[in-house]
């Protein structure tokens, strides 16, 4: 399996994760998800494989998530995914997929868990 990073070059964390992958000798496929957003199937797979709920994968900082009502009680995961598909900036970043799994690598140091997973 190859490596993929769902990347935003304007994001320091995303740039740091990409640098850590490259420092480890990994040249991932880079998908600038704001230019090429994932489709529903891909987004739901990334969230699920990372062991997250849509709410946990929602980016709040620098977005209009509050104005969209996504923080209100009763908002479903489906509604959050719909909002992410409509406004990809709402997808937290960077998601990284590789032979050892899928992870939302925030903070950037967590990418080490994919590069060198713990033994056992």
JSON list of N, CA and C in Angstrom, two decimals, residues 44-86:
[
{"chain": "A", "resi": 44, "resn": "UNK", "atom": "N", "xyz": [-15.86, 9.38, 4.27]},
{"chain": "A", "resi": 44, "resn": "UNK", "atom": "CA", "xyz": [-16.38, 8.49, 5.32]},
{"chain": "A", "resi": 44, "resn": "UNK", "atom": "C", "xyz": [-15.39, 7.39, 5.66]},
{"chain": "A", "resi": 45, "resn": "UNK", "atom": "N", "xyz": [-14.66, 6.88, 4.65]},
{"chain": "A", "resi": 45, "resn": "UNK", "atom": "CA", "xyz": [-13.66, 5.85, 4.89]},
{"chain": "A", "resi": 45, "resn": "UNK", "atom": "C", "xyz": [-12.50, 6.40, 5.72]},
{"chain": "A", "resi": 46, "resn": "UNK", "atom": "N", "xyz": [-12.02, 7.60, 5.37]},
{"chain": "A", "resi": 46, "resn": "UNK", "atom": "CA", "xyz": [-10.92, 8.21, 6.13]},
{"chain": "A", "resi": 46, "resn": "UNK", "atom": "C", "xyz": [-11.31, 8.39, 7.60]},
{"chain": "A", "resi": 47, "resn": "UNK", "atom": "N", "xyz": [-12.49, 8.92, 7.83]},
{"chain": "A", "resi": 47, "resn": "UNK", "atom": "CA", "xyz": [-12.95, 9.16, 9.19]},
{"chain": "A", "resi": 47, "resn": "UNK", "atom": "C", "xyz": [-13.06, 7.85, 9.95]},
{"chain": "A", "resi": 48, "resn": "UNK", "atom": "N", "xyz": [-13.67, 6.85, 9.32]},
{"chain": "A", "resi": 48, "resn": "UNK", "atom": "CA", "xyz": [-13.87, 5.55, 9.96]},
{"chain": "A", "resi": 48, "resn": "UNK", "atom": "C", "xyz": [-12.54, 4.85, 10.24]},
{"chain": "A", "resi": 49, "resn": "UNK", "atom": "N", "xyz": [-11.67, 4.80, 9.23]},
{"chain": "A", "resi": 49, "resn": "UNK", "atom": "CA", "xyz": [-10.38, 4.12, 9.40]},
{"chain": "A", "resi": 49, "resn": "UNK", "atom": "C", "xyz": [-9.51, 4.80, 10.45]},
{"chain": "A", "resi": 50, "resn": "UNK", "atom": "N", "xyz": [-9.68, 6.10, 10.63]},
{"chain": "A", "resi": 50, "resn": "UNK", "atom": "CA", "xyz": [-8.92, 6.82, 11.65]},
{"chain": "A", "resi": 50, "resn": "UNK", "atom": "C", "xyz": [-9.53, 6.63, 13.05]},
{"chain": "A", "resi": 51, "resn": "UNK", "atom": "N", "xyz": [-10.68, 5.95, 13.10]},
{"chain": "A", "resi": 51, "resn": "UNK", "atom": "CA", "xyz": [-11.33, 5.70, 14.38]},
{"chain": "A", "resi": 51, "resn": "UNK", "atom": "C", "xyz": [-12.00, 6.93, 14.96]},
{"chain": "A", "resi": 52, "resn": "UNK", "atom": "N", "xyz": [-12.44, 7.82, 14.09]},
{"chain": "A", "resi": 52, "resn": "UNK", "atom": "CA", "xyz": [-13.05, 9.07, 14.52]},
{"chain": "A", "resi": 52, "resn": "UNK", "atom": "C", "xyz": [-14.54, 9.10, 14.20]},
{"chain": "A", "resi": 53, "resn": "UNK", "atom": "N", "xyz": [-15.21, 10.02, 14.82]},
{"chain": "A", "resi": 53, "resn": "UNK", "atom": "CA", "xyz": [-16.58, 10.35, 14.43]},
{"chain": "A", "resi": 53, "resn": "UNK", "atom": "C", "xyz": [-16.47, 11.57, 13.51]},
{"chain": "A", "resi": 54, "resn": "UNK", "atom": "N", "xyz": [-17.50, 11.85, 12.73]},
{"chain": "A", "resi": 54, "resn": "UNK", "atom": "CA", "xyz": [-17.45, 13.07, 11.92]},
{"chain": "A", "resi": 54, "resn": "UNK", "atom": "C", "xyz": [-17.21, 14.32, 12.78]},
{"chain": "A", "resi": 55, "resn": "UNK", "atom": "N", "xyz": [-17.80, 14.38, 13.96]},
{"chain": "A", "resi": 55, "resn": "UNK", "atom": "CA", "xyz": [-17.60, 15.55, 14.83]},
{"chain": "A", "resi": 55, "resn": "UNK", "atom": "C", "xyz": [-16.11, 15.68, 15.20]},
{"chain": "A", "resi": 56, "resn": "UNK", "atom": "N", "xyz": [-15.43, 14.55, 15.46]},
{"chain": "A", "resi": 56, "resn": "UNK", "atom": "CA", "xyz": [-14.01, 14.59, 15.82]},
{"chain": "A", "resi": 56, "resn": "UNK", "atom": "C", "xyz": [-13.14, 14.99, 14.64]},
{"chain": "A", "resi": 57, "resn": "UNK", "atom": "N", "xyz": [-13.63, 14.77, 13.43]},
{"chain": "A", "resi": 57, "resn": "UNK", "atom": "CA", "xyz": [-12.88, 15.12, 12.22]},
{"chain": "A", "resi": 57, "resn": "UNK", "atom": "C", "xyz": [-13.22, 16.52, 11.71]},
{"chain": "A", "resi": 58, "resn": "UNK", "atom": "N", "xyz": [-14.11, 17.21, 12.41]},
{"chain": "A", "resi": 58, "resn": "UNK", "atom": "CA", "xyz": [-14.55, 18.55, 12.01]},
{"chain": "A", "resi": 58, "resn": "UNK", "atom": "C", "xyz": [-13.52, 19.59, 12.42]},
{"chain": "A", "resi": 59, "resn": "UNK", "atom": "N", "xyz": [-13.10, 20.38, 11.48]},
{"chain": "A", "resi": 59, "resn": "UNK", "atom": "CA", "xyz": [-12.18, 21.48, 11.78]},
{"chain": "A", "resi": 59, "resn": "UNK", "atom": "C", "xyz": [-12.99, 22.68, 12.24]},
{"chain": "A", "resi": 60, "resn": "UNK", "atom": "N", "xyz": [-12.64, 23.18, 13.40]},
{"chain": "A", "resi": 60, "resn": "UNK", "atom": "CA", "xyz": [-13.35, 24.34, 13.95]},
{"chain": "A", "resi": 60, "resn": "UNK", "atom": "C", "xyz": [-12.55, 25.62, 13.72]},
{"chain": "A", "resi": 61, "resn": "UNK", "atom": "N", "xyz": [-11.25, 25.57, 14.00]},
{"chain": "A", "resi": 61, "resn": "UNK", "atom": "CA", "xyz": [-10.42, 26.77, 13.89]},
{"chain": "A", "resi": 61, "resn": "UNK", "atom": "C", "xyz": [-10.43, 27.31, 12.46]},
{"chain": "A", "resi": 62, "resn": "UNK", "atom": "N", "xyz": [-10.75, 28.60, 12.35]},
{"chain": "A", "resi": 62, "resn": "UNK", "atom": "CA", "xyz": [-10.69, 29.26, 11.05]},
{"chain": "A", "resi": 62, "resn": "UNK", "atom": "C", "xyz": [-11.81, 28.88, 10.10]},
{"chain": "A", "resi": 63, "resn": "UNK", "atom": "N", "xyz": [-12.88, 28.28, 10.62]},
{"chain": "A", "resi": 63, "resn": "UNK", "atom": "CA", "xyz": [-14.01, 27.92, 9.76]},
{"chain": "A", "resi": 63, "resn": "UNK", "atom": "C", "xyz": [-15.30, 28.54, 10.31]},
{"chain": "A", "resi": 64, "resn": "UNK", "atom": "N", "xyz": [-16.35, 28.41, 9.55]},
{"chain": "A", "resi": 64, "resn": "UNK", "atom": "CA", "xyz": [-17.64, 28.94, 9.98]},
{"chain": "A", "resi": 64, "resn": "UNK", "atom": "C", "xyz": [-18.55, 27.85, 10.55]},
{"chain": "A", "resi": 65, "resn": "UNK", "atom": "N", "xyz": [-17.94, 26.86, 11.21]},
{"chain": "A", "resi": 65, "resn": "UNK", "atom": "CA", "xyz": [-18.70, 25.73, 11.75]},
{"chain": "A", "resi": 65, "resn": "UNK", "atom": "C", "xyz": [-19.80, 26.17, 12.71]},
{"chain": "A", "resi": 66, "resn": "UNK", "atom": "N", "xyz": [-19.51, 27.18, 13.54]},
{"chain": "A", "resi": 66, "resn": "UNK", "atom": "CA", "xyz": [-20.52, 27.67, 14.49]},
{"chain": "A", "resi": 66, "resn": "UNK", "atom": "C", "xyz": [-21.69, 28.30, 13.74]},
{"chain": "A", "resi": 67, "resn": "UNK", "atom": "N", "xyz": [-21.37, 29.16, 12.77]},
{"chain": "A", "resi": 67, "resn": "UNK", "atom": "CA", "xyz": [-22.40, 29.84, 12.00]},
{"chain": "A", "resi": 67, "resn": "UNK", "atom": "C", "xyz": [-23.28, 28.84, 11.23]},
{"chain": "A", "resi": 68, "resn": "UNK", "atom": "N", "xyz": [-22.68, 27.71, 10.87]},
{"chain": "A", "resi": 68, "resn": "UNK", "atom": "CA", "xyz": [-23.43, 26.68, 10.16]},
{"chain": "A", "resi": 68, "resn": "UNK", "atom": "C", "xyz": [-24.26, 25.82, 11.11]},
{"chain": "A", "resi": 69, "resn": "UNK", "atom": "N", "xyz": [-24.12, 26.07, 12.41]},
{"chain": "A", "resi": 69, "resn": "UNK", "atom": "CA", "xyz": [-24.89, 25.32, 13.40]},
{"chain": "A", "resi": 69, "resn": "UNK", "atom": "C", "xyz": [-24.37, 23.93, 13.69]},
{"chain": "A", "resi": 70, "resn": "UNK", "atom": "N", "xyz": [-23.12, 23.66, 13.30]},
{"chain": "A", "resi": 70, "resn": "UNK", "atom": "CA", "xyz": [-22.59, 22.31, 13.44]},
{"chain": "A", "resi": 70, "resn": "UNK", "atom": "C", "xyz": [-22.24, 21.94, 14.88]},
{"chain": "A", "resi": 71, "resn": "UNK", "atom": "N", "xyz": [-22.21, 22.92, 15.76]},
{"chain": "A", "resi": 71, "resn": "UNK", "atom": "CA", "xyz": [-21.94, 22.64, 17.17]},
{"chain": "A", "resi": 71, "resn": "UNK", "atom": "C", "xyz": [-23.19, 22.45, 17.99]},
{"chain": "A", "resi": 72, "resn": "UNK", "atom": "N", "xyz": [-24.34, 22.61, 17.37]},
{"chain": "A", "resi": 72, "resn": "UNK", "atom": "CA", "xyz": [-25.60, 22.50, 18.10]},
{"chain": "A", "resi": 72, "resn": "UNK", "atom": "C", "xyz": [-25.88, 21.05, 18.51]},
{"chain": "A", "resi": 73, "resn": "UNK", "atom": "N", "xyz": [-26.49, 20.90, 19.68]},
{"chain": "A", "resi": 73, "resn": "UNK", "atom": "CA", "xyz": [-26.87, 19.54, 20.10]},
{"chain": "A", "resi": 73, "resn": "UNK", "atom": "C", "xyz": [-27.81, 18.93, 19.05]},
{"chain": "A", "resi": 74, "resn": "UNK", "atom": "N", "xyz": [-27.65, 17.66, 18.83]},
{"chain": "A", "resi": 74, "resn": "UNK", "atom": "CA", "xyz": [-28.53, 16.97, 17.90]},
{"chain": "A", "resi": 74, "resn": "UNK", "atom": "C", "xyz": [-28.06, 16.96, 16.46]},
{"chain": "A", "resi": 75, "resn": "UNK", "atom": "N", "xyz": [-26.99, 17.69, 16.16]},
{"chain": "A", "resi": 75, "resn": "UNK", "atom": "CA", "xyz": [-26.45, 17.65, 14.80]},
{"chain": "A", "resi": 75, "resn": "UNK", "atom": "C", "xyz": [-25.86, 16.26, 14.58]},
{"chain": "A", "resi": 76, "resn": "UNK", "atom": "N", "xyz": [-26.26, 15.62, 13.52]},
{"chain": "A", "resi": 76, "resn": "UNK", "atom": "CA", "xyz": [-25.83, 14.24, 13.28]},
{"chain": "A", "resi": 76, "resn": "UNK", "atom": "C", "xyz": [-24.49, 14.18, 12.53]},
{"chain": "A", "resi": 77, "resn": "UNK", "atom": "N", "xyz": [-23.86, 13.04, 12.60]},
{"chain": "A", "resi": 77, "resn": "UNK", "atom": "CA", "xyz": [-22.65, 12.81, 11.82]},
{"chain": "A", "resi": 77, "resn": "UNK", "atom": "C", "xyz": [-22.90, 12.99, 10.34]},
{"chain": "A", "resi": 78, "resn": "UNK", "atom": "N", "xyz": [-24.06, 12.55, 9.88]},
{"chain": "A", "resi": 78, "resn": "UNK", "atom": "CA", "xyz": [-24.42, 12.70, 8.47]},
{"chain": "A", "resi": 78, "resn": "UNK", "atom": "C", "xyz": [-24.48, 14.18, 8.08]},
{"chain": "A", "resi": 79, "resn": "UNK", "atom": "N", "xyz": [-25.04, 15.01, 8.95]},
{"chain": "A", "resi": 79, "resn": "UNK", "atom": "CA", "xyz": [-25.11, 16.45, 8.67]},
{"chain": "A", "resi": 79, "resn": "UNK", "atom": "C", "xyz": [-23.70, 17.06, 8.63]},
{"chain": "A", "resi": 80, "resn": "UNK", "atom": "N", "xyz": [-22.84, 16.60, 9.50]},
{"chain": "A", "resi": 80, "resn": "UNK", "atom": "CA", "xyz": [-21.46, 17.11, 9.50]},
{"chain": "A", "resi": 80, "resn": "UNK", "atom": "C", "xyz": [-20.74, 16.69, 8.23]},
{"chain": "A", "resi": 81, "resn": "UNK", "atom": "N", "xyz": [-20.91, 15.44, 7.82]},
{"chain": "A", "resi": 81, "resn": "UNK", "atom": "CA", "xyz": [-20.28, 14.97, 6.57]},
{"chain": "A", "resi": 81, "resn": "UNK", "atom": "C", "xyz": [-20.82, 15.78, 5.40]},
{"chain": "A", "resi": 82, "resn": "UNK", "atom": "N", "xyz": [-22.10, 16.03, 5.36]},
{"chain": "A", "resi": 82, "resn": "UNK", "atom": "CA", "xyz": [-22.69, 16.84, 4.28]},
{"chain": "A", "resi": 82, "resn": "UNK", "atom": "C", "xyz": [-22.04, 18.22, 4.23]},
{"chain": "A", "resi": 83, "resn": "UNK", "atom": "N", "xyz": [-21.86, 18.83, 5.41]},
{"chain": "A", "resi": 83, "resn": "UNK", "atom": "CA", "xyz": [-21.23, 20.16, 5.47]},
{"chain": "A", "resi": 83, "resn": "UNK", "atom": "C", "xyz": [-19.78, 20.08, 4.99]},
{"chain": "A", "resi": 84, "resn": "UNK", "atom": "N", "xyz": [-19.06, 19.03, 5.36]},
{"chain": "A", "resi": 84, "resn": "UNK", "atom": "CA", "xyz": [-17.67, 18.86, 4.92]},
{"chain": "A", "resi": 84, "resn": "UNK", "atom": "C", "xyz": [-17.59, 18.70, 3.40]},
{"chain": "A", "resi": 85, "resn": "UNK", "atom": "N", "xyz": [-18.53, 17.98, 2.84]},
{"chain": "A", "resi": 85, "resn": "UNK", "atom": "CA", "xyz": [-18.54, 17.80, 1.39]},
{"chain": "A", "resi": 85, "resn": "UNK", "atom": "C", "xyz": [-18.84, 19.13, 0.69]},
{"chain": "A", "resi": 86, "resn": "UNK", "atom": "N", "xyz": [-19.70, 19.94, 1.28]},
{"chain": "A", "resi": 86, "resn": "UNK", "atom": "CA", "xyz": [-20.05, 21.23, 0.70]},
{"chain": "A", "resi": 86, "resn": "UNK", "atom": "C", "xyz": [-18.94, 22.26, 0.89]}
]
